[in-house]
């Protein structure tokens, strides 16, 4: 299991639930947040400080506490010891810190201790005591838990990471507080005149500077309509004898790094298709190769981003790592290549071909090809030092979050798209994964990545061998399950949710005109209030509230991808949708998997835009290169 090094959890700024006309990030947000966050969770300042002390725990101690919370939750549900141990084996990181240890004995010890604590709590509980819930993927006694395709149980489904050293934290804090401009003299002020963000419900954010966003700014949003669902947004473990004083159920929403991979602990978080031998009278060995080997448009799997190596056990892809430089400053620019608008270059390099990228030139930074074959970029920098933070909305209405801060922030000139001006004007999708650092500062070939220097979606990076391993994400395209990578988003809120870089220059992409002449985008459909009850155990699970409640990805629906359609673009025009109250009440809400299925439900009045607004572009875009079609 690849572990990830977590940036120090500084108190995230700005958690007010007040409805703002505009989202203005100011230096005072840090001071305001300390009190409002504590009030939001019913904590006194002292209690808030006590909760913050959890960040001083070692990764092993954090893992054990999470396991304790999980066991306690299952015991409260009446789950048997055997079921608890089986479920715990899917989520525990025990083998990562004790590879030769006896997991069975470890599990039984936890179960015994938490059962005793639970009994004592029940005996001492007063009628006025507050009922609290505990972080855990919901697992019922009657549910089966899906395993990885090869039978190996995936680990770390909630993306726990370790903590950056106090010395690093102190240094980065000083740098953040003293910074007044973005690297290389590029201005950090970003504004967007009047995008129809979230169907026109949410005004655009104005970011004073990337440095200020890193140290004092948070995107807050309370304007979207709330949704009806059941989940937990906060948790505490209270026990008369347990040293496990409290556990924050939303740690997966503030952990740095990529979060869980696409092979989750249940069918709602694992879209890997079943083998054809299920229900047949012959074993899998009797079946021939998939039809896609004859014709890639037929039943797969089909790897689309061929420049990388897909690990179907972990749900990752390892890609070539490229090194370029900034014009003038000569700072290092570490990047990947995923898509290009030239079909011959795509075939040669194993990239995705996207004809639509030709029309993304107004949202692309520029570069020239140097004599040594490397790219020299004219502009566009990224600051990876901010600490990603999400504060979900209340239980049952986790989206929109109360506040959100992305873990990486580009300057006003940053976009993942790059036009090489002296090489035919070809446009590449070249997201930056590290900036302004030397190879020895980002040498994490076995994981334990320092996310103050590297993109949050990276799970390992090896400058020596020039490779980078990136998390894959579940989704659907025309009913078929797919894996893709998610790298950049044009608004801070989306970037925070997606574990992405906020890329302001992407705001220049022309949205809302999918598949017309000069359109650079394809549509991605994102539910705000899809089914979330029981978390990953729910095969119908989908949507942003589910994502913010359990930490797993929302199972978004993509439009056309290579081998299915001709209109693929890695620049996805986000179309958020909401199931109507009547649709929910009538039991029509479910997991949707196909573009025209969604559009039909919109036409039939079952789905609208957020808050009942008209369905359409939500005013922001996401850079999500497709990696593999699973069937």
Coordinates of C-alpha atoms in Angstrom, one line a residue:
X1 CA 0.0 0.0 0.0
X2 CA 1.4 3.4 -1.0
X3 CA 1.1 5.8 1.9
X4 CA 1.0 9.6 1.4
X5 CA 2.6 12.3 3.5
X6 CA 0.1 14.8 4.7
X7 CA 0.6 18.5 4.9
X8 CA 0.2 19.9 8.4
X9 CA -3.4 20.6 9.1
X10 CA -3.4 24.3 9.8
X11 CA -6.7 25.7 11.0
X12 CA -8.6 26.1 7.7
X13 CA -9.8 29.6 7.2
X14 CA -13.4 30.8 6.6
X15 CA -16.2 28.4 7.6
X16 CA -19.1 30.7 7.9
X17 CA -22.4 29.4 6.7
X18 CA -23.7 32.9 5.9
X19 CA -25.0 33.3 2.4
X20 CA -22.6 35.6 0.5
X21 CA -23.6 37.6 -2.5
X22 CA -20.0 37.1 -3.7
X23 CA -17.3 34.9 -2.4
X24 CA -14.6 37.5 -1.3
X25 CA -11.6 35.9 0.2
X26 CA -9.9 38.3 2.6
X27 CA -7.1 38.2 5.1
X28 CA -9.5 38.4 7.9
X29 CA -11.0 35.0 7.1
X30 CA -8.4 33.1 9.1
X31 CA -9.4 35.0 12.3
X32 CA -13.1 34.5 11.7
X33 CA -12.9 30.8 11.0
X34 CA -11.4 29.7 14.3
X35 CA -14.5 30.7 16.2
X36 CA -17.1 29.9 13.5
X37 CA -15.7 26.4 12.9
X38 CA -15.8 25.6 16.6
X39 CA -19.3 26.9 16.9
X40 CA -20.4 25.0 13.8
X41 CA -19.4 21.7 15.5
X42 CA -20.5 22.7 18.9
X43 CA -17.0 23.0 20.3
X44 CA -15.5 25.4 22.8
X45 CA -12.1 26.9 21.8
X46 CA -10.5 24.4 24.2
X47 CA -12.3 21.5 22.5
X48 CA -11.3 22.8 19.1
X49 CA -7.6 22.8 20.2
X50 CA -8.0 19.3 21.5
X51 CA -9.3 18.2 18.2
X52 CA -6.4 19.8 16.5
X53 CA -4.0 17.8 18.6
X54 CA -5.0 14.8 16.5
X55 CA -2.8 16.1 13.8
X56 CA 0.2 15.4 16.0
X57 CA -0.5 11.6 16.0
X58 CA 1.7 9.3 13.9
X59 CA 0.1 7.7 10.9
X60 CA 0.0 4.4 12.8
X61 CA -1.9 6.0 15.7
X62 CA -4.3 7.7 13.3
X63 CA -5.0 4.4 11.6
X64 CA -5.6 2.6 14.8
X65 CA -8.1 5.3 15.9
X66 CA -9.9 5.1 12.6
X67 CA -10.1 1.3 13.0
X68 CA -11.5 1.8 16.6
X69 CA -14.1 4.2 15.3
X70 CA -15.1 1.8 12.5
X71 CA -15.4 -1.2 14.9
X72 CA -17.5 0.9 17.3
X73 CA -19.9 1.9 14.6
X74 CA -20.4 -1.6 13.4
X75 CA -20.9 -2.8 16.9
X76 CA -23.6 -0.1 17.3
X77 CA -25.3 -1.6 14.3
X78 CA -25.3 -5.1 15.8
X79 CA -22.8 -6.5 13.3
X80 CA -21.3 -9.9 14.2
X81 CA -17.6 -10.1 15.1
X82 CA -16.9 -12.2 12.0
X83 CA -18.5 -9.6 9.7
X84 CA -16.6 -6.8 11.5
X85 CA -13.3 -8.5 11.0
X86 CA -14.0 -9.1 7.3
X87 CA -15.1 -5.5 6.8
X88 CA -12.2 -4.1 8.8
X89 CA -9.7 -6.0 6.6
X90 CA -10.8 -3.9 3.6
X91 CA -10.3 -0.6 5.4
X92 CA -7.5 -1.1 7.9
X93 CA -3.9 -0.1 7.2
X94 CA -2.7 -2.5 9.8
X95 CA -0.5 -4.5 7.3
X96 CA 1.2 -1.2 6.2
X97 CA 2.7 -0.6 9.7
X98 CA 2.8 -4.2 10.9
X99 CA 3.4 -6.4 7.8
X100 CA 4.3 -9.5 9.9
X101 CA 1.6 -8.9 12.5
X102 CA -1.4 -11.1 13.3
X103 CA -4.3 -9.2 11.9
X104 CA -6.8 -11.7 13.4
X105 CA -5.5 -11.0 16.9
X106 CA -5.4 -7.2 16.2
X107 CA -9.1 -7.2 15.0
X108 CA -10.3 -9.4 17.9
X109 CA -8.5 -7.1 20.4
X110 CA -10.2 -4.0 18.9
X111 CA -13.6 -5.7 18.8
X112 CA -13.3 -6.8 22.5
X113 CA -12.1 -3.3 23.6
X114 CA -14.8 -1.4 21.8
X115 CA -17.5 -3.8 22.8
X116 CA -16.6 -3.3 26.4
X117 CA -16.5 0.5 25.9
X118 CA -19.9 0.4 24.2
X119 CA -21.4 -1.6 27.1
X120 CA -20.0 0.9 29.6
X121 CA -21.3 3.8 27.6
X122 CA -24.8 2.4 27.4
X123 CA -24.8 1.8 31.1
X124 CA -23.7 5.3 32.0
X125 CA -25.6 7.1 29.3
X126 CA -28.1 9.7 30.6
X127 CA -31.4 10.5 28.9
X128 CA -30.1 13.9 27.8
X129 CA -26.9 12.6 26.3
X130 CA -26.2 13.6 22.7
X131 CA -26.2 10.8 20.2
X132 CA -23.1 10.9 18.0
X133 CA -22.0 9.0 14.9
X134 CA -18.7 7.6 13.9
X135 CA -16.7 7.6 10.7
X136 CA -17.2 4.3 8.9
X137 CA -18.3 3.1 5.5
X138 CA -21.7 1.8 6.3
X139 CA -21.6 -2.0 6.3
X140 CA -24.8 -4.0 7.1
X141 CA -24.9 -7.5 8.3
X142 CA -26.8 -8.5 5.2
X143 CA -24.5 -6.8 2.7
X144 CA -21.6 -8.3 0.9
X145 CA -18.5 -6.2 0.4
X146 CA -16.9 -6.2 -3.1
X147 CA -13.2 -7.0 -3.4
X148 CA -10.7 -5.9 -5.9
X149 CA -10.8 -7.6 -9.3
X150 CA -8.0 -9.9 -8.5
X151 CA -9.3 -10.8 -5.1
X152 CA -6.9 -8.6 -3.2
X153 CA -8.7 -6.4 -0.7
X154 CA -7.9 -2.7 -1.3
X155 CA -6.6 -0.8 1.6
X156 CA -6.8 2.8 2.8
X157 CA -10.2 3.6 1.3
X158 CA -10.4 6.9 3.1
X159 CA -7.0 8.3 2.1
X160 CA -5.3 8.6 5.4
X161 CA -2.0 10.4 5.2
X162 CA 0.9 11.1 7.5
X163 CA 1.9 14.5 8.8
X164 CA 4.6 16.9 7.5
X165 CA 7.3 17.7 10.0
X166 CA 6.8 20.7 12.2
X167 CA 9.9 22.3 10.7
X168 CA 8.5 22.1 7.2
X169 CA 5.2 23.4 8.4
X170 CA 6.8 26.3 10.1
X171 CA 8.8 27.2 7.0
X172 CA 5.8 26.9 4.7
X173 CA 3.7 28.9 7.0
X174 CA 6.2 31.8 7.0
X175 CA 6.5 31.6 3.3
X176 CA 2.7 31.7 2.9
X177 CA 2.2 34.6 5.3
X178 CA 5.0 36.7 3.7
X179 CA 4.1 36.0 0.1
X180 CA 2.5 39.0 -1.7
X181 CA 2.7 37.8 -5.4
X182 CA 2.8 34.7 -7.4
X183 CA 6.0 33.2 -8.7
X184 CA 7.8 34.8 -11.7
X185 CA 6.0 38.1 -11.2
X186 CA 2.7 36.9 -12.6
X187 CA -0.2 38.6 -11.0
X188 CA -2.4 36.4 -8.8
X189 CA -5.6 38.4 -9.0
X190 CA -8.3 36.3 -10.6
X191 CA -11.8 37.4 -11.4
X192 CA -14.5 36.1 -13.6
X193 CA -17.1 38.6 -14.8
X194 CA -20.4 36.7 -14.5
X195 CA -20.1 33.0 -15.2
X196 CA -23.3 31.0 -14.8
X197 CA -21.7 29.0 -12.0
X198 CA -24.0 26.2 -10.8
X199 CA -26.8 27.3 -13.0
X200 CA -26.5 31.0 -12.0
X201 CA -27.1 30.3 -8.3
X202 CA -23.5 30.9 -7.1
X203 CA -21.6 34.0 -8.1
X204 CA -18.0 33.8 -9.1
X205 CA -15.2 34.0 -6.5
X206 CA -12.7 36.8 -6.5
X207 CA -9.3 35.7 -5.3
X208 CA -7.0 38.5 -4.2
X209 CA -3.8 36.4 -4.7
X210 CA -2.7 32.8 -4.7
X211 CA -0.6 33.4 -1.7
X212 CA -3.5 34.8 0.2
X213 CA -5.7 31.9 -0.8
X214 CA -3.0 29.6 0.6
X215 CA -2.8 31.4 3.9
X216 CA -6.1 33.2 4.6
X217 CA -8.7 32.5 1.9
X218 CA -11.5 30.0 1.7
X219 CA -14.3 29.6 -0.7
X220 CA -17.6 29.6 1.2
X221 CA -21.0 28.7 -0.3
X222 CA -24.4 28.3 1.2
X223 CA -26.6 29.5 -1.6
X224 CA -27.4 26.2 -3.3
X225 CA -30.5 24.3 -2.5
X226 CA -30.1 21.5 0.1
X227 CA -30.9 17.9 -0.6
X228 CA -32.5 15.1 1.3
X229 CA -30.3 12.1 2.1
X230 CA -29.0 10.3 5.1
X231 CA -25.3 10.3 6.1
X232 CA -22.9 11.4 8.9
X233 CA -21.0 14.7 8.8
X234 CA -19.4 14.7 12.2
X235 CA -18.4 12.1 14.7
X236 CA -17.0 11.5 18.1
X237 CA -16.2 8.4 20.0
X238 CA -17.1 8.7 23.7
X239 CA -16.1 6.0 26.1
X240 CA -15.5 5.9 29.8
X241 CA -12.3 3.8 29.4
X242 CA -11.1 4.5 25.9
X243 CA -8.2 6.8 25.2
X244 CA -9.8 7.4 21.8
X245 CA -11.3 10.7 22.8
X246 CA -12.6 11.9 19.5
X247 CA -12.5 11.2 15.8
X248 CA -13.4 13.6 13.1
X249 CA -15.6 11.9 10.6
X250 CA -14.7 14.4 7.9
X251 CA -10.9 13.8 8.0
X252 CA -11.2 12.3 4.5
X253 CA -12.4 15.8 3.4
X254 CA -9.3 17.6 4.7
X255 CA -6.6 14.9 4.2
X256 CA -4.1 15.9 1.6
X257 CA -3.4 13.6 -1.3
X258 CA -5.6 11.8 -3.8
X259 CA -8.1 10.2 -1.4
X260 CA -9.5 6.7 -2.1
X261 CA -8.9 5.0 -5.5
X262 CA -11.6 3.6 -7.8
X263 CA -11.7 0.2 -6.2
X264 CA -13.8 0.9 -3.2
X265 CA -15.1 -1.3 -0.3
X266 CA -18.6 -1.8 -1.9
X267 CA -20.5 -1.7 -5.2
X268 CA -21.3 2.0 -4.9
X269 CA -17.6 2.8 -5.0
X270 CA -16.3 0.1 -7.3
X271 CA -17.5 0.1 -10.9
X272 CA -15.2 -2.7 -12.1
X273 CA -17.5 -5.0 -14.1
X274 CA -18.1 -8.6 -13.2
X275 CA -16.5 -11.4 -15.3
X276 CA -18.7 -13.1 -18.0
X277 CA -18.4 -16.4 -16.1
X278 CA -20.9 -15.2 -13.4
X279 CA -24.0 -17.3 -13.8
X280 CA -22.4 -19.4 -16.6
X281 CA -21.8 -23.2 -16.4
X282 CA -18.2 -22.9 -17.4
X283 CA -15.2 -21.2 -15.8
X284 CA -13.7 -17.9 -17.0
X285 CA -10.9 -19.8 -18.8
X286 CA -13.4 -21.1 -21.4
X287 CA -14.1 -17.5 -22.6
X288 CA -12.2 -16.0 -25.5
X289 CA -10.5 -12.6 -25.5
X290 CA -12.7 -9.5 -25.2
X291 CA -14.2 -8.3 -28.5
X292 CA -12.3 -5.0 -28.1
X293 CA -9.1 -6.8 -29.2
X294 CA -10.8 -7.0 -32.7
X295 CA -12.6 -3.7 -32.6
X296 CA -11.9 -1.2 -29.8
X297 CA -15.5 0.1 -29.9
X298 CA -16.8 -3.3 -28.8
X299 CA -16.9 -4.7 -25.3
X300 CA -13.6 -4.0 -23.4
X301 CA -11.6 -3.4 -21.5
X302 CA -9.8 -0.8 -23.6
X303 CA -6.9 1.3 -22.3
X304 CA -7.2 4.6 -24.0
X305 CA -4.3 6.6 -22.5
X306 CA -1.6 4.2 -23.8
X307 CA 1.4 6.1 -22.7
X308 CA 0.9 4.9 -19.2
X309 CA 0.7 1.6 -17.3
X310 CA -2.6 0.9 -15.5
X311 CA -2.5 -1.0 -12.2
X312 CA -5.9 -2.6 -12.0
X313 CA -5.3 -3.8 -8.5
X314 CA -4.6 -0.3 -7.0
X315 CA -6.5 1.7 -9.5
X316 CA -3.6 3.9 -10.6
X317 CA -1.8 4.8 -13.8
X318 CA 1.9 5.4 -14.1
X319 CA 2.8 8.0 -16.8
X320 CA 6.0 9.6 -18.1
X321 CA 7.2 12.6 -16.1
X322 CA 8.4 15.5 -18.2
X323 CA 10.7 18.4 -17.1
X324 CA 10.5 21.8 -18.7
X325 CA 11.4 25.3 -17.5
X326 CA 10.0 28.8 -17.1
X327 CA 11.2 31.5 -19.4
X328 CA 13.3 34.0 -17.5
X329 CA 13.4 32.4 -14.0
X330 CA 14.5 28.9 -15.3
X331 CA 12.3 27.3 -12.6
X332 CA 11.6 23.7 -13.1
X333 CA 8.2 22.7 -14.4
X334 CA 7.3 19.0 -13.9
X335 CA 4.3 18.0 -16.0
X336 CA 2.5 15.1 -17.8
X337 CA 1.0 14.7 -21.2
X338 CA -2.4 13.2 -21.6
X339 CA -4.1 14.6 -24.7
X340 CA -3.3 16.4 -28.0
X341 CA -5.2 17.9 -30.9
X342 CA -3.1 16.1 -33.6
X343 CA -4.1 12.5 -34.3
X344 CA -0.6 11.5 -35.5
X345 CA 1.1 12.9 -32.4
X346 CA -1.5 11.1 -30.3
X347 CA -0.8 7.8 -32.0
X348 CA 2.9 8.2 -31.8
X349 CA 3.0 9.1 -28.1
X350 CA 0.1 7.0 -26.9
X351 CA -2.0 10.1 -25.9
X352 CA -5.7 10.7 -26.3
X353 CA -6.7 12.5 -29.5
X354 CA -9.1 15.4 -29.0
X355 CA -10.0 17.4 -32.1
X356 CA -11.8 19.9 -29.8
X357 CA -8.5 21.0 -28.1
X358 CA -7.8 23.0 -31.2
X359 CA -10.5 25.4 -30.0
X360 CA -9.0 25.7 -26.5
X361 CA -6.2 28.1 -27.6
X362 CA -7.7 31.1 -25.8
X363 CA -7.4 29.1 -22.5
X364 CA -4.0 27.7 -23.1
X365 CA -0.6 28.9 -21.9
X366 CA 2.2 29.0 -24.4
X367 CA 5.6 27.4 -24.7
X368 CA 8.4 27.0 -27.2
X369 CA 10.4 23.9 -28.1
X370 CA 14.0 24.5 -27.0
X371 CA 17.0 23.1 -28.9
X372 CA 17.4 20.3 -26.3
X373 CA 13.8 19.1 -27.0
X374 CA 12.4 20.4 -23.8
X375 CA 9.6 23.0 -23.4
X376 CA 10.2 26.5 -22.2
X377 CA 6.9 28.0 -20.9
X378 CA 6.1 31.6 -21.3
X379 CA 3.8 31.8 -18.3
X380 CA 1.6 29.8 -15.9
X381 CA 2.8 28.8 -12.4
X382 CA 1.3 26.7 -9.6
X383 CA 1.6 26.9 -5.9
X384 CA 1.2 23.5 -4.2
X385 CA 1.7 24.7 -0.7
X386 CA -1.9 25.5 0.3
X387 CA -3.7 22.9 2.5
X388 CA -6.8 21.4 0.9
X389 CA -9.9 21.7 3.2
X390 CA -13.6 20.9 2.8
X391 CA -16.2 21.5 5.5
X392 CA -19.4 19.6 4.3
X393 CA -22.8 21.0 4.8
X394 CA -25.2 19.4 7.3
X395 CA -26.1 15.8 7.4
X396 CA -28.3 14.9 4.4
X397 CA -27.2 18.1 2.6
X398 CA -23.4 17.8 2.5
X399 CA -23.4 19.7 -0.8
X400 CA -22.8 22.5 -1.1
X401 CA -20.0 22.5 1.5
X402 CA -19.9 25.2 4.1
X403 CA -16.4 26.1 3.0
X404 CA -13.8 24.8 0.5
X405 CA -10.1 25.5 -0.2
X406 CA -8.1 23.8 -3.0
X407 CA -4.8 22.2 -2.2
X408 CA -3.1 23.8 -5.2
X409 CA -3.5 27.2 -6.8
X410 CA -2.4 28.3 -10.2
X411 CA -1.7 32.0 -11.0
X412 CA -3.9 34.0 -13.4
X413 CA -2.0 32.6 -16.4
X414 CA -2.2 28.9 -15.5
X415 CA -4.1 26.4 -17.5
X416 CA -3.2 22.7 -18.1
X417 CA -3.5 23.3 -21.9
X418 CA -0.3 24.3 -23.7
X419 CA 0.2 25.5 -27.2
X420 CA 3.7 25.0 -28.6
X421 CA 4.1 28.0 -30.8
X422 CA 7.2 26.9 -32.7
X423 CA 6.0 23.4 -33.4
X424 CA 3.0 23.8 -35.5
X425 CA 0.9 25.3 -32.8
X426 CA -0.1 21.9 -31.5
X427 CA -2.1 22.0 -28.3
X428 CA -1.3 19.5 -25.5
X429 CA -3.0 18.8 -22.2
X430 CA 0.0 19.1 -20.0
X431 CA -1.0 19.5 -16.3
X432 CA 1.7 20.6 -13.9
X433 CA 2.3 18.1 -11.1
X434 CA 5.2 19.9 -9.4
X435 CA 6.7 23.4 -9.8
X436 CA 9.8 25.3 -8.8
X437 CA 11.4 22.3 -7.1
X438 CA 14.5 20.1 -7.8
X439 CA 14.3 16.4 -8.4
X440 CA 15.6 15.5 -4.9
X441 CA 12.7 17.5 -3.3
X442 CA 10.1 15.4 -5.0
X443 CA 11.7 12.0 -5.1
X444 CA 8.9 9.8 -3.7
X445 CA 9.0 6.6 -5.8
X446 CA 7.4 4.5 -3.1
X447 CA 4.8 7.0 -2.0
X448 CA 4.9 9.1 1.2
X449 CA 4.5 12.1 -1.1
X450 CA 4.9 15.6 0.3
X451 CA 1.8 17.4 -1.0
X452 CA 3.1 20.8 -0.2
X453 CA 5.3 20.3 -3.4
X454 CA 3.3 17.8 -5.5
X455 CA -0.2 17.6 -7.0
X456 CA -2.8 16.0 -4.7
X457 CA -3.7 13.3 -7.2
X458 CA -0.1 11.9 -7.3
X459 CA 0.5 8.7 -5.3
X460 CA 4.2 8.3 -6.2
X461 CA 6.7 10.3 -8.2
X462 CA 10.1 9.2 -9.4
X463 CA 12.2 12.0 -11.1
X464 CA 15.1 9.6 -11.5
X465 CA 13.2 7.2 -13.7
X466 CA 11.0 10.0 -15.0
X467 CA 7.6 8.5 -14.0
X468 CA 4.6 9.6 -11.9
X469 CA 1.8 7.5 -10.6
X470 CA -1.7 9.1 -10.4
X471 CA -4.9 8.0 -8.9
X472 CA -7.7 6.9 -11.2
X473 CA -11.4 7.8 -10.7
X474 CA -14.7 6.0 -11.4
X475 CA -17.2 7.3 -13.9
X476 CA -19.5 6.3 -16.7
X477 CA -19.7 7.2 -20.4
X478 CA -22.8 6.1 -22.3
X479 CA -23.5 3.4 -19.8
X480 CA -20.0 2.0 -19.7
X481 CA -17.8 2.2 -16.6
X482 CA -14.6 4.2 -17.1
X483 CA -11.5 5.3 -15.2
X484 CA -10.1 8.8 -15.7
X485 CA -7.7 11.2 -14.0
X486 CA -8.8 14.5 -12.6
X487 CA -6.2 17.3 -12.6
X488 CA -7.5 20.9 -12.8
X489 CA -10.7 22.9 -12.3
X490 CA -11.6 26.4 -13.3
X491 CA -13.1 27.4 -9.9
X492 CA -11.7 27.0 -6.3
X493 CA -14.8 25.1 -5.0
X494 CA -14.6 22.5 -7.7
X495 CA -10.8 22.2 -7.4
X496 CA -11.2 21.5 -3.6
X497 CA -13.8 18.8 -4.1
X498 CA -11.9 17.2 -6.9
X499 CA -8.4 17.2 -5.2
X500 CA -7.4 19.4 -8.1
X501 CA -5.4 22.5 -9.0
X502 CA -7.4 25.7 -9.3
X503 CA -6.6 26.8 -12.9
X504 CA -7.9 30.3 -13.5
X505 CA -7.0 30.5 -17.2
X506 CA -9.5 27.7 -17.8
X507 CA -12.2 30.2 -17.1
X508 CA -11.7 31.5 -20.7
X509 CA -13.0 28.2 -22.2
X510 CA -16.3 28.9 -24.0
X511 CA -18.9 26.8 -22.2
X512 CA -22.5 25.7 -22.9
X513 CA -22.1 24.9 -26.6
X514 CA -21.1 21.3 -26.6
X515 CA -20.6 19.7 -30.1
X516 CA -21.1 22.9 -32.0
X517 CA -18.5 24.6 -34.3
X518 CA -15.5 25.9 -32.3
X519 CA -16.6 24.2 -29.0
X520 CA -13.6 23.1 -26.9
X521 CA -15.6 21.2 -24.4
X522 CA -17.5 18.0 -23.8
X523 CA -20.2 17.6 -21.0
X524 CA -19.8 16.0 -17.6
X525 CA -22.9 15.4 -15.6
X526 CA -22.6 15.7 -11.8
X527 CA -25.5 14.9 -9.4
X528 CA -25.8 17.0 -6.3
X529 CA -28.3 14.9 -4.4
X530 CA -28.0 11.3 -5.7
X531 CA -28.5 8.3 -3.5
X532 CA -26.1 8.2 -0.6
X533 CA -27.7 6.2 2.2
X534 CA -25.4 3.3 3.3
X535 CA -22.4 4.8 1.5
X536 CA -20.3 2.5 -0.6
X537 CA -22.6 -0.5 0.1
X538 CA -25.4 1.2 -1.9
X539 CA -25.0 0.1 -5.5
X540 CA -27.1 3.2 -6.5
X541 CA -24.7 5.6 -4.8
X542 CA -23.9 8.8 -6.7
X543 CA -23.4 12.5 -6.3
X544 CA -21.6 15.2 -4.5
X545 CA -23.4 14.9 -1.2
X546 CA -22.4 11.2 -1.2
X547 CA -18.8 12.3 -2.0
X548 CA -18.6 14.8 0.8
X549 CA -20.3 12.3 3.3
X550 CA -18.1 9.3 2.8
X551 CA -15.0 10.6 0.9
X552 CA -15.4 8.4 -2.2
X553 CA -15.8 9.9 -5.6
X554 CA -19.3 10.7 -7.0
X555 CA -19.6 8.4 -10.0
X556 CA -20.0 11.2 -12.5
X557 CA -21.3 10.7 -16.0
X558 CA -19.1 11.7 -18.9
X559 CA -20.1 12.5 -22.5
X560 CA -18.3 11.1 -25.5
X561 CA -14.9 9.4 -25.1
X562 CA -12.6 7.8 -27.7
X563 CA -13.9 4.5 -29.1
X564 CA -17.5 5.6 -28.3
X565 CA -17.8 9.0 -29.9
X566 CA -15.8 11.6 -31.9
X567 CA -16.4 14.6 -29.7
X568 CA -14.1 13.8 -26.8
X569 CA -12.4 16.6 -24.9
X570 CA -10.5 16.5 -21.6
X571 CA -12.1 19.9 -20.9
X572 CA -15.4 18.9 -19.4
X573 CA -18.2 21.5 -19.1
X574 CA -19.7 20.7 -15.6
X575 CA -23.5 20.3 -15.7
X576 CA -24.7 19.9 -12.1
X577 CA -28.1 18.4 -11.7
X578 CA -30.6 17.9 -8.9
X579 CA -33.4 15.3 -8.5
X580 CA -36.7 17.1 -7.8
X581 CA -38.5 16.5 -4.6
X582 CA -41.3 14.7 -6.4
X583 CA -38.8 12.4 -8.1
X584 CA -37.3 11.6 -4.8
X585 CA -40.7 11.1 -3.1
X586 CA -41.9 8.8 -5.9
X587 CA -38.8 6.6 -5.6
X588 CA -37.5 7.5 -9.1
X589 CA -34.1 8.7 -8.0
X590 CA -31.3 6.3 -8.7
X591 CA -27.8 6.0 -10.3
X592 CA -27.8 7.3 -13.8
X593 CA -25.0 6.2 -16.3
X594 CA -25.7 7.8 -19.6
X595 CA -25.9 11.3 -21.1
X596 CA -29.2 11.0 -23.0
X597 CA -30.8 9.2 -20.1
X598 CA -30.1 12.3 -18.0
X599 CA -31.3 14.6 -20.7
X600 CA -34.5 12.6 -21.0
X601 CA -35.1 12.9 -17.2
X602 CA -34.6 16.6 -17.5
X603 CA -37.1 16.7 -20.3
X604 CA -39.5 14.7 -18.2
X605 CA -39.2 17.1 -15.2
X606 CA -37.5 14.6 -12.9
X607 CA -34.1 16.5 -12.9
X608 CA -33.3 20.2 -12.8
X609 CA -30.3 22.4 -12.2
X610 CA -29.2 23.0 -8.6
X611 CA -31.9 24.7 -6.5
X612 CA -34.6 24.0 -9.1
X613 CA -32.9 26.3 -11.6
X614 CA -32.9 25.5 -15.3
X615 CA -30.6 22.6 -16.3
X616 CA -27.5 23.5 -18.3
X617 CA -23.9 24.5 -17.9
X618 CA -22.9 25.3 -14.3
X619 CA -20.3 27.7 -15.5
X620 CA -17.0 25.9 -14.7
X621 CA -14.9 23.2 -16.3
X622 CA -12.8 20.3 -15.1
X623 CA -9.7 18.8 -16.8
X624 CA -10.3 15.0 -16.7
X625 CA -8.3 13.0 -19.2
X626 CA -9.8 9.6 -19.9
X627 CA -7.5 6.6 -19.1
X628 CA -9.4 3.4 -19.6
X629 CA -12.8 2.0 -20.6
X630 CA -13.6 -0.9 -18.4
X631 CA -16.0 -2.7 -20.7

